[in-house]
CSV table of C-alpha atoms and ligand atoms in Angstrom, one decimal:
chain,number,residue,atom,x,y,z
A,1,UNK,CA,0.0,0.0,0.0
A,2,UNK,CA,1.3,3.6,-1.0
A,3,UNK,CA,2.8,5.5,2.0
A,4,UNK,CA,0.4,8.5,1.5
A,5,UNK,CA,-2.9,6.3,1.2
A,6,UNK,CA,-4.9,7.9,4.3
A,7,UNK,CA,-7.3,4.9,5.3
A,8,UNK,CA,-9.9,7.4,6.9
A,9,UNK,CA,-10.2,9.5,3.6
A,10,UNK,CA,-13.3,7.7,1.7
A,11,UNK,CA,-11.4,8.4,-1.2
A,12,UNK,CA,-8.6,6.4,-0.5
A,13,UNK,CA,-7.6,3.5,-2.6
A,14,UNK,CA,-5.6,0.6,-1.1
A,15,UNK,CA,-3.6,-0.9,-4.0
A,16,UNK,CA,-1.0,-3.4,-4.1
A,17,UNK,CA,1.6,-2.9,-5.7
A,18,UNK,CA,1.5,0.2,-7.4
A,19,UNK,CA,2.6,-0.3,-11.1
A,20,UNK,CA,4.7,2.2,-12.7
A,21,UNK,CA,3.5,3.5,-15.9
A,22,UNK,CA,5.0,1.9,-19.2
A,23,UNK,CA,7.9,3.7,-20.3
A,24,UNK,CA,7.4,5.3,-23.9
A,25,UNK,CA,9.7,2.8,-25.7
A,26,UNK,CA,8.2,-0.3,-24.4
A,27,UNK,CA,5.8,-0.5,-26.9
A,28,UNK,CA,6.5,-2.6,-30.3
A,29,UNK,CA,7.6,-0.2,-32.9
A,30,UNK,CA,8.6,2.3,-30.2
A,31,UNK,CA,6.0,4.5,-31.1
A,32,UNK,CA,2.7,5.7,-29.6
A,33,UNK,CA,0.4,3.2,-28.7
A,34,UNK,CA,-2.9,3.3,-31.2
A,35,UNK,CA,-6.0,3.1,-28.6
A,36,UNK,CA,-9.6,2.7,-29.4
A,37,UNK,CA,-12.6,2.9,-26.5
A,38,UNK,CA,-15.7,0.9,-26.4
A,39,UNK,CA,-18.6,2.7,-24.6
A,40,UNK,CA,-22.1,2.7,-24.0
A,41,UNK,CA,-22.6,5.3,-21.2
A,42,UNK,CA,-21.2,8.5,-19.6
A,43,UNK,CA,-17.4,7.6,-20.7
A,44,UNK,CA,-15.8,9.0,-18.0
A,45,UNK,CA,-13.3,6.3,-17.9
A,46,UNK,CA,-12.9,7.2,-21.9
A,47,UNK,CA,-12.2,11.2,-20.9
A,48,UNK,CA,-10.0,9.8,-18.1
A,49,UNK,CA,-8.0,8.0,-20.2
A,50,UNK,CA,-7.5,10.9,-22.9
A,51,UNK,CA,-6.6,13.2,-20.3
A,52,UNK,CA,-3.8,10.6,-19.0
A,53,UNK,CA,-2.5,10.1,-22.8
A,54,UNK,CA,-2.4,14.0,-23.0
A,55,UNK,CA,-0.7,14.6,-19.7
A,56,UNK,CA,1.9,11.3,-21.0
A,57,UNK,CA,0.9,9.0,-18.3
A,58,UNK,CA,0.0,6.7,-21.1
A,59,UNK,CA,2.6,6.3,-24.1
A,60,UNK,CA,-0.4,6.2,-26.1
A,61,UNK,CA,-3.0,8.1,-27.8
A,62,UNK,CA,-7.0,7.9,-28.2
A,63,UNK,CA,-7.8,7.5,-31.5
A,64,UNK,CA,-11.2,6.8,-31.5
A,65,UNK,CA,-14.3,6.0,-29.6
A,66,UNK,CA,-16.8,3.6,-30.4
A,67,UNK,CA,-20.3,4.1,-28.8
A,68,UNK,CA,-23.5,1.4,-29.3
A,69,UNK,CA,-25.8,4.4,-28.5
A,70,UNK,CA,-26.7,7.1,-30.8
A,71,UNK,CA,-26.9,9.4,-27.4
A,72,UNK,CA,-24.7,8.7,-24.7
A,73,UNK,CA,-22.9,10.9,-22.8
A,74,UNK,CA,-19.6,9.5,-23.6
A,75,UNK,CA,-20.0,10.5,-27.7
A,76,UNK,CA,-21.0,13.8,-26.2
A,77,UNK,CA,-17.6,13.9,-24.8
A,78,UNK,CA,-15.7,12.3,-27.9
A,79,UNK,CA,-17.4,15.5,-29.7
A,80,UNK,CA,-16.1,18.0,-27.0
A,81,UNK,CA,-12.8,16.3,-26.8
A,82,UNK,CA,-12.3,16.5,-30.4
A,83,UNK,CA,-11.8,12.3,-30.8
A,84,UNK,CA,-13.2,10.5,-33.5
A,85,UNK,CA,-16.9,8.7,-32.8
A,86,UNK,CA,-18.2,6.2,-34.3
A,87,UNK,CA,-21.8,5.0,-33.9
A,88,UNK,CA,-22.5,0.4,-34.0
A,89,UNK,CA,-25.7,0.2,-33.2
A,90,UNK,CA,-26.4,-3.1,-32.0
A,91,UNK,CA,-29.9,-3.1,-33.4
A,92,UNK,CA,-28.5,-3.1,-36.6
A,93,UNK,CA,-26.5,-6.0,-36.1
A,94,UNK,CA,-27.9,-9.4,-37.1
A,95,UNK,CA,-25.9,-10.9,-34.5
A,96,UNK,CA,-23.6,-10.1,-31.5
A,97,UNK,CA,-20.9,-11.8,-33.5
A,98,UNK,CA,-22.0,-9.5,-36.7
A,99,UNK,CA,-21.1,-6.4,-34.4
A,100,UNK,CA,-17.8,-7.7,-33.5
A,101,UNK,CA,-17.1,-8.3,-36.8
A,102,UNK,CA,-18.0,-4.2,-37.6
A,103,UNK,CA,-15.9,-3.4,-34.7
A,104,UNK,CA,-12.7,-5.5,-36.1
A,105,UNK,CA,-13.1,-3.6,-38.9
A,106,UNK,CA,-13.2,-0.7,-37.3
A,107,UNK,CA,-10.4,-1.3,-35.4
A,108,UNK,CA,-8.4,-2.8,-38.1
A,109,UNK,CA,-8.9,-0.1,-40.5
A,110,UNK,CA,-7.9,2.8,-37.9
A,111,UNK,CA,-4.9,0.4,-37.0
A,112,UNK,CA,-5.6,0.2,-33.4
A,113,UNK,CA,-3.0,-1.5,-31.3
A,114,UNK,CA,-5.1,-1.6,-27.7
A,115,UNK,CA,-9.0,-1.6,-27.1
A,116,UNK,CA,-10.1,-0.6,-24.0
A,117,UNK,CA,-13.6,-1.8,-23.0
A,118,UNK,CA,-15.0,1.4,-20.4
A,119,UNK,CA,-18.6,0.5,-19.7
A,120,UNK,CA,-19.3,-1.3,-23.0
A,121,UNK,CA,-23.0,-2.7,-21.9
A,122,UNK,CA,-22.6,-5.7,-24.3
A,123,UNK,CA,-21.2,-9.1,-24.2
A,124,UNK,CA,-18.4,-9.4,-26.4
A,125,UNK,CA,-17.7,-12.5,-28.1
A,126,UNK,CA,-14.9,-15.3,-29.3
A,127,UNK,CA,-14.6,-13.1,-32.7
A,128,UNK,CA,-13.8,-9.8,-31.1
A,129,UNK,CA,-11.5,-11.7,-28.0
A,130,UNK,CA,-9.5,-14.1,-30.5
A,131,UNK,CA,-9.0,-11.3,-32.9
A,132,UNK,CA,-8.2,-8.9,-30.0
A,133,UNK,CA,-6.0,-11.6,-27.6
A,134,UNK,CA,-4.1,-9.9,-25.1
A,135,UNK,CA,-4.9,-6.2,-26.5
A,136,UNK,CA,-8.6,-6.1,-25.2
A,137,UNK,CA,-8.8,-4.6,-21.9
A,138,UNK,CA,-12.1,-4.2,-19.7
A,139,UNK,CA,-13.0,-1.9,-16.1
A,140,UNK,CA,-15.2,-3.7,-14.2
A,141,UNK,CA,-16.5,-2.0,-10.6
A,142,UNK,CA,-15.4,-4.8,-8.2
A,143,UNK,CA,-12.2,-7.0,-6.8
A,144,UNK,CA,-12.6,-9.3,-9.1
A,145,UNK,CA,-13.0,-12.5,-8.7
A,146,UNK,CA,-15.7,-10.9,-6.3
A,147,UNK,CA,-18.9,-9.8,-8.2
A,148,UNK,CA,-18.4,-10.6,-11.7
A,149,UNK,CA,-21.4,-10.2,-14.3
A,150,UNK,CA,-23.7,-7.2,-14.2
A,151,UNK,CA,-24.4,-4.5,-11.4
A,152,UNK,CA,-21.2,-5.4,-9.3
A,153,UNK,CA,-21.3,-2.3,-7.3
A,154,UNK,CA,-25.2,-3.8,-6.4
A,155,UNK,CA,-23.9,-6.9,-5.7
A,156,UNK,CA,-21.2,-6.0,-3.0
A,157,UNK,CA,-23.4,-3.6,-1.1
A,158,UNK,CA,-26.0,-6.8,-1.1
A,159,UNK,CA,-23.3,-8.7,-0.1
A,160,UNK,CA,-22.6,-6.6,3.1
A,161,UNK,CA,-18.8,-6.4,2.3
A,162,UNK,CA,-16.9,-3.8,3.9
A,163,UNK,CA,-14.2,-3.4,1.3
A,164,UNK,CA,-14.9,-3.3,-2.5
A,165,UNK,CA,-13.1,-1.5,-5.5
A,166,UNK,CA,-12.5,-1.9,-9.6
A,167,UNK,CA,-10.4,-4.1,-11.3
A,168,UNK,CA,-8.7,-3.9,-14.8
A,169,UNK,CA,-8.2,-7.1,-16.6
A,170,UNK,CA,-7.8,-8.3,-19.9
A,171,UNK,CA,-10.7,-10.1,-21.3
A,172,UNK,CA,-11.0,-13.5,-22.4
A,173,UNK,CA,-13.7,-16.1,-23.2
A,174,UNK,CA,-14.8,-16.1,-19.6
A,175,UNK,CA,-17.0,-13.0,-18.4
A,176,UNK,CA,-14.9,-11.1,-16.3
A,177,UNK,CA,-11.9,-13.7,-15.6
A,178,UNK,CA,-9.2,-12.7,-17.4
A,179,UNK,CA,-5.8,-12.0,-15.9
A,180,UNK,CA,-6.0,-8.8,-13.8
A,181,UNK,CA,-3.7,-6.0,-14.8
A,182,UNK,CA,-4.1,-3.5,-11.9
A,183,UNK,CA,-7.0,-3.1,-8.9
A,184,UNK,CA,-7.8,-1.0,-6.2
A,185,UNK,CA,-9.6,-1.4,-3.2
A,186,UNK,CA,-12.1,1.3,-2.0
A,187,UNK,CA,-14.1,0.8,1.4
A,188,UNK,CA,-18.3,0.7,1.7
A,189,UNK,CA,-19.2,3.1,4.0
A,190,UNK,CA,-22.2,3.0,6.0
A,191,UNK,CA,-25.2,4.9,4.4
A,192,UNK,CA,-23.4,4.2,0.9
A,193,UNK,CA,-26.3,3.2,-1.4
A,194,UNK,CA,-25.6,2.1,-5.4
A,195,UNK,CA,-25.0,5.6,-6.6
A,196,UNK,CA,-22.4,7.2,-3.7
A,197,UNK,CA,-20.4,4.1,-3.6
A,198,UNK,CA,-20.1,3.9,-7.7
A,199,UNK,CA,-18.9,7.2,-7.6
A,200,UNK,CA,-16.3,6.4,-5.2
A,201,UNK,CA,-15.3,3.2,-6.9
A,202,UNK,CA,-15.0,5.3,-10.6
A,203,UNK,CA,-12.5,7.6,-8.8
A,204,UNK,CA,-10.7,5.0,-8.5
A,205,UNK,CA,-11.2,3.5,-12.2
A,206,UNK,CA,-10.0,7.0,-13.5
A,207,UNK,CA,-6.2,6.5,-11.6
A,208,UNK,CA,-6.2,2.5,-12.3
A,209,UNK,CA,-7.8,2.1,-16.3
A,210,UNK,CA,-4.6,4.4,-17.6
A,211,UNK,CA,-1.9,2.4,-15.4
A,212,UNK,CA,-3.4,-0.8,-16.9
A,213,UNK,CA,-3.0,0.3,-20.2
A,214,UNK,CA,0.3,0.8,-19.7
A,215,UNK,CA,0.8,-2.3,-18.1
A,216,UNK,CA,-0.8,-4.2,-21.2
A,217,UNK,CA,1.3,-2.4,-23.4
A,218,UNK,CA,4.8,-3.3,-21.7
A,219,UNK,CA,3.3,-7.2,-21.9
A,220,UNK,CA,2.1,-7.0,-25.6
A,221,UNK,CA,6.4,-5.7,-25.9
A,222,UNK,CA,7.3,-8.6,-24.0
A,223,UNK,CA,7.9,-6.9,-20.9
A,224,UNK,CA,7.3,-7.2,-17.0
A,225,UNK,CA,4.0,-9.4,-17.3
A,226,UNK,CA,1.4,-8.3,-14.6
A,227,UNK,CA,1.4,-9.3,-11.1
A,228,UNK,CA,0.3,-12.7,-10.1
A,229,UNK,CA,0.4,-13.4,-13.9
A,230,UNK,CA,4.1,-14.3,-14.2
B,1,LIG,C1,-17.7,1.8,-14.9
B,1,LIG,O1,-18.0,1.8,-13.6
B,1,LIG,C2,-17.1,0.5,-15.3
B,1,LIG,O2,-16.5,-0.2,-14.3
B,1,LIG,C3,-18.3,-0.3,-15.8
B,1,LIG,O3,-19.1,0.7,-16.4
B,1,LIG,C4,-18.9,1.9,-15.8
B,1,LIG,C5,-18.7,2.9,-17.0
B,1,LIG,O4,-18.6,4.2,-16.5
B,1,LIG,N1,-17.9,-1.4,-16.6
B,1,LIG,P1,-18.2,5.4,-17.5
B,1,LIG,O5,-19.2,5.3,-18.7
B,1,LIG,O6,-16.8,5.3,-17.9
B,1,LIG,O7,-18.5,6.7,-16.7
């Protein structure tokens, strides 16, 4: 746990360790990483990640954002951050597998190295996470392998648990079991219903989502593979 982490501030994250961002060269081709975001909602975890990219906590850049909603406040932010959206509805996909397809294409055509999931409120399947292996990355509102599937933040306060938090993982096959990149641990405070302890728990997301890009990055390079992955 950090020195500084002041465990009677709500707003304090316990995280073990704390990664260090990737350096710039780590990545392959030594250049900035090509990053895409999937969302569905507000995006805040999309605008968190810009901002780190700008402020070079991520030796990337945000190339594009790809929404499922035609109004959502994350394409509202793509617009005001000046990133590229681009609208897959999923109604006008035969198939979940047809939208992956559209999104590989997507992807593929914008030559994106990383995709970061950010509140992408669909299930993703075998096409997108084999064409994707090891360069999809989700946030998901809980320690994982705690309260997996949807409405984890519901699912820990129904629970009763004390301590909760987000975790940043890579996906795979399995919902919400792929090998964890970076977490942090945020406490449930009495009185905290769905919406106060989300907000707390997104905090959190904002600091962890850019760190595990990073971390993903320095493994695609064949670097220092995550903690507990090795
Ligand atoms: C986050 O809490 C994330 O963990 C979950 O969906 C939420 C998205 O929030 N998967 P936002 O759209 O980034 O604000």
């Amino acid at each position: 746990m950090p020195d500084s982490a002041d465990v009677s501030d709500p707003d304090a994250s316990l995280q073990w360790p704390l990664p260090q961002p990737a350096p710039a060269g780590a990545l392959s081709g030594g250049g900035p990483l090509r990053l895409a975001v999937m969302a569905s909602g507000e995006g805040s975890n999309f605008e968190a990640l810009v901002d780190a990219c700008a402020r070079g906590l991520v030796p990337g850049r945000v190339e594009l954002l790809a929404v499922n909603r035609e109004r959502c406040g994350a394409k509202e932010r793509a617009g005001r951050l000046g990133i590229p959206c681009h609208l897959l509805d999923h109604r006008r996909h035969a198939s979940r597998e047809a939208l992956d397809h559209a999104l590989i294409s997507l992807f593929r055509e914008n030559r994106i190295d990383l995709v970061v999931m950010a509140g992408w409120m669909r299930i993703v399947t075998p096409v997108l996470i084999e064409a994707f292996a090891d360069r999809l990355v989700n946030i998901h509102p809980s320690l994982l392998p705690s309260f997996r599937g949807a409405d984890g933040v519901g699912q820990a306060l129904d629970a009763g648990v004390t301590l909760s938090g987000c975790t940043a993982h890579l996906v795979t096959a399995e919902v919400d079991a792929g090998p964890i990149l970076v977490q942090a641990a945020v406490p449930v405070l009495p009185g905290d219903d769905r919406e106060r302890l989300h907000a707390r728990i997104q905090r959190q997301e904002h600091r962890i989502l850019p760190l595990a890009v990073g971390l993903a990055a320095q493994r695609l390079a064949g670097g220092a593979p995550p903690q507990g992955q090795g």
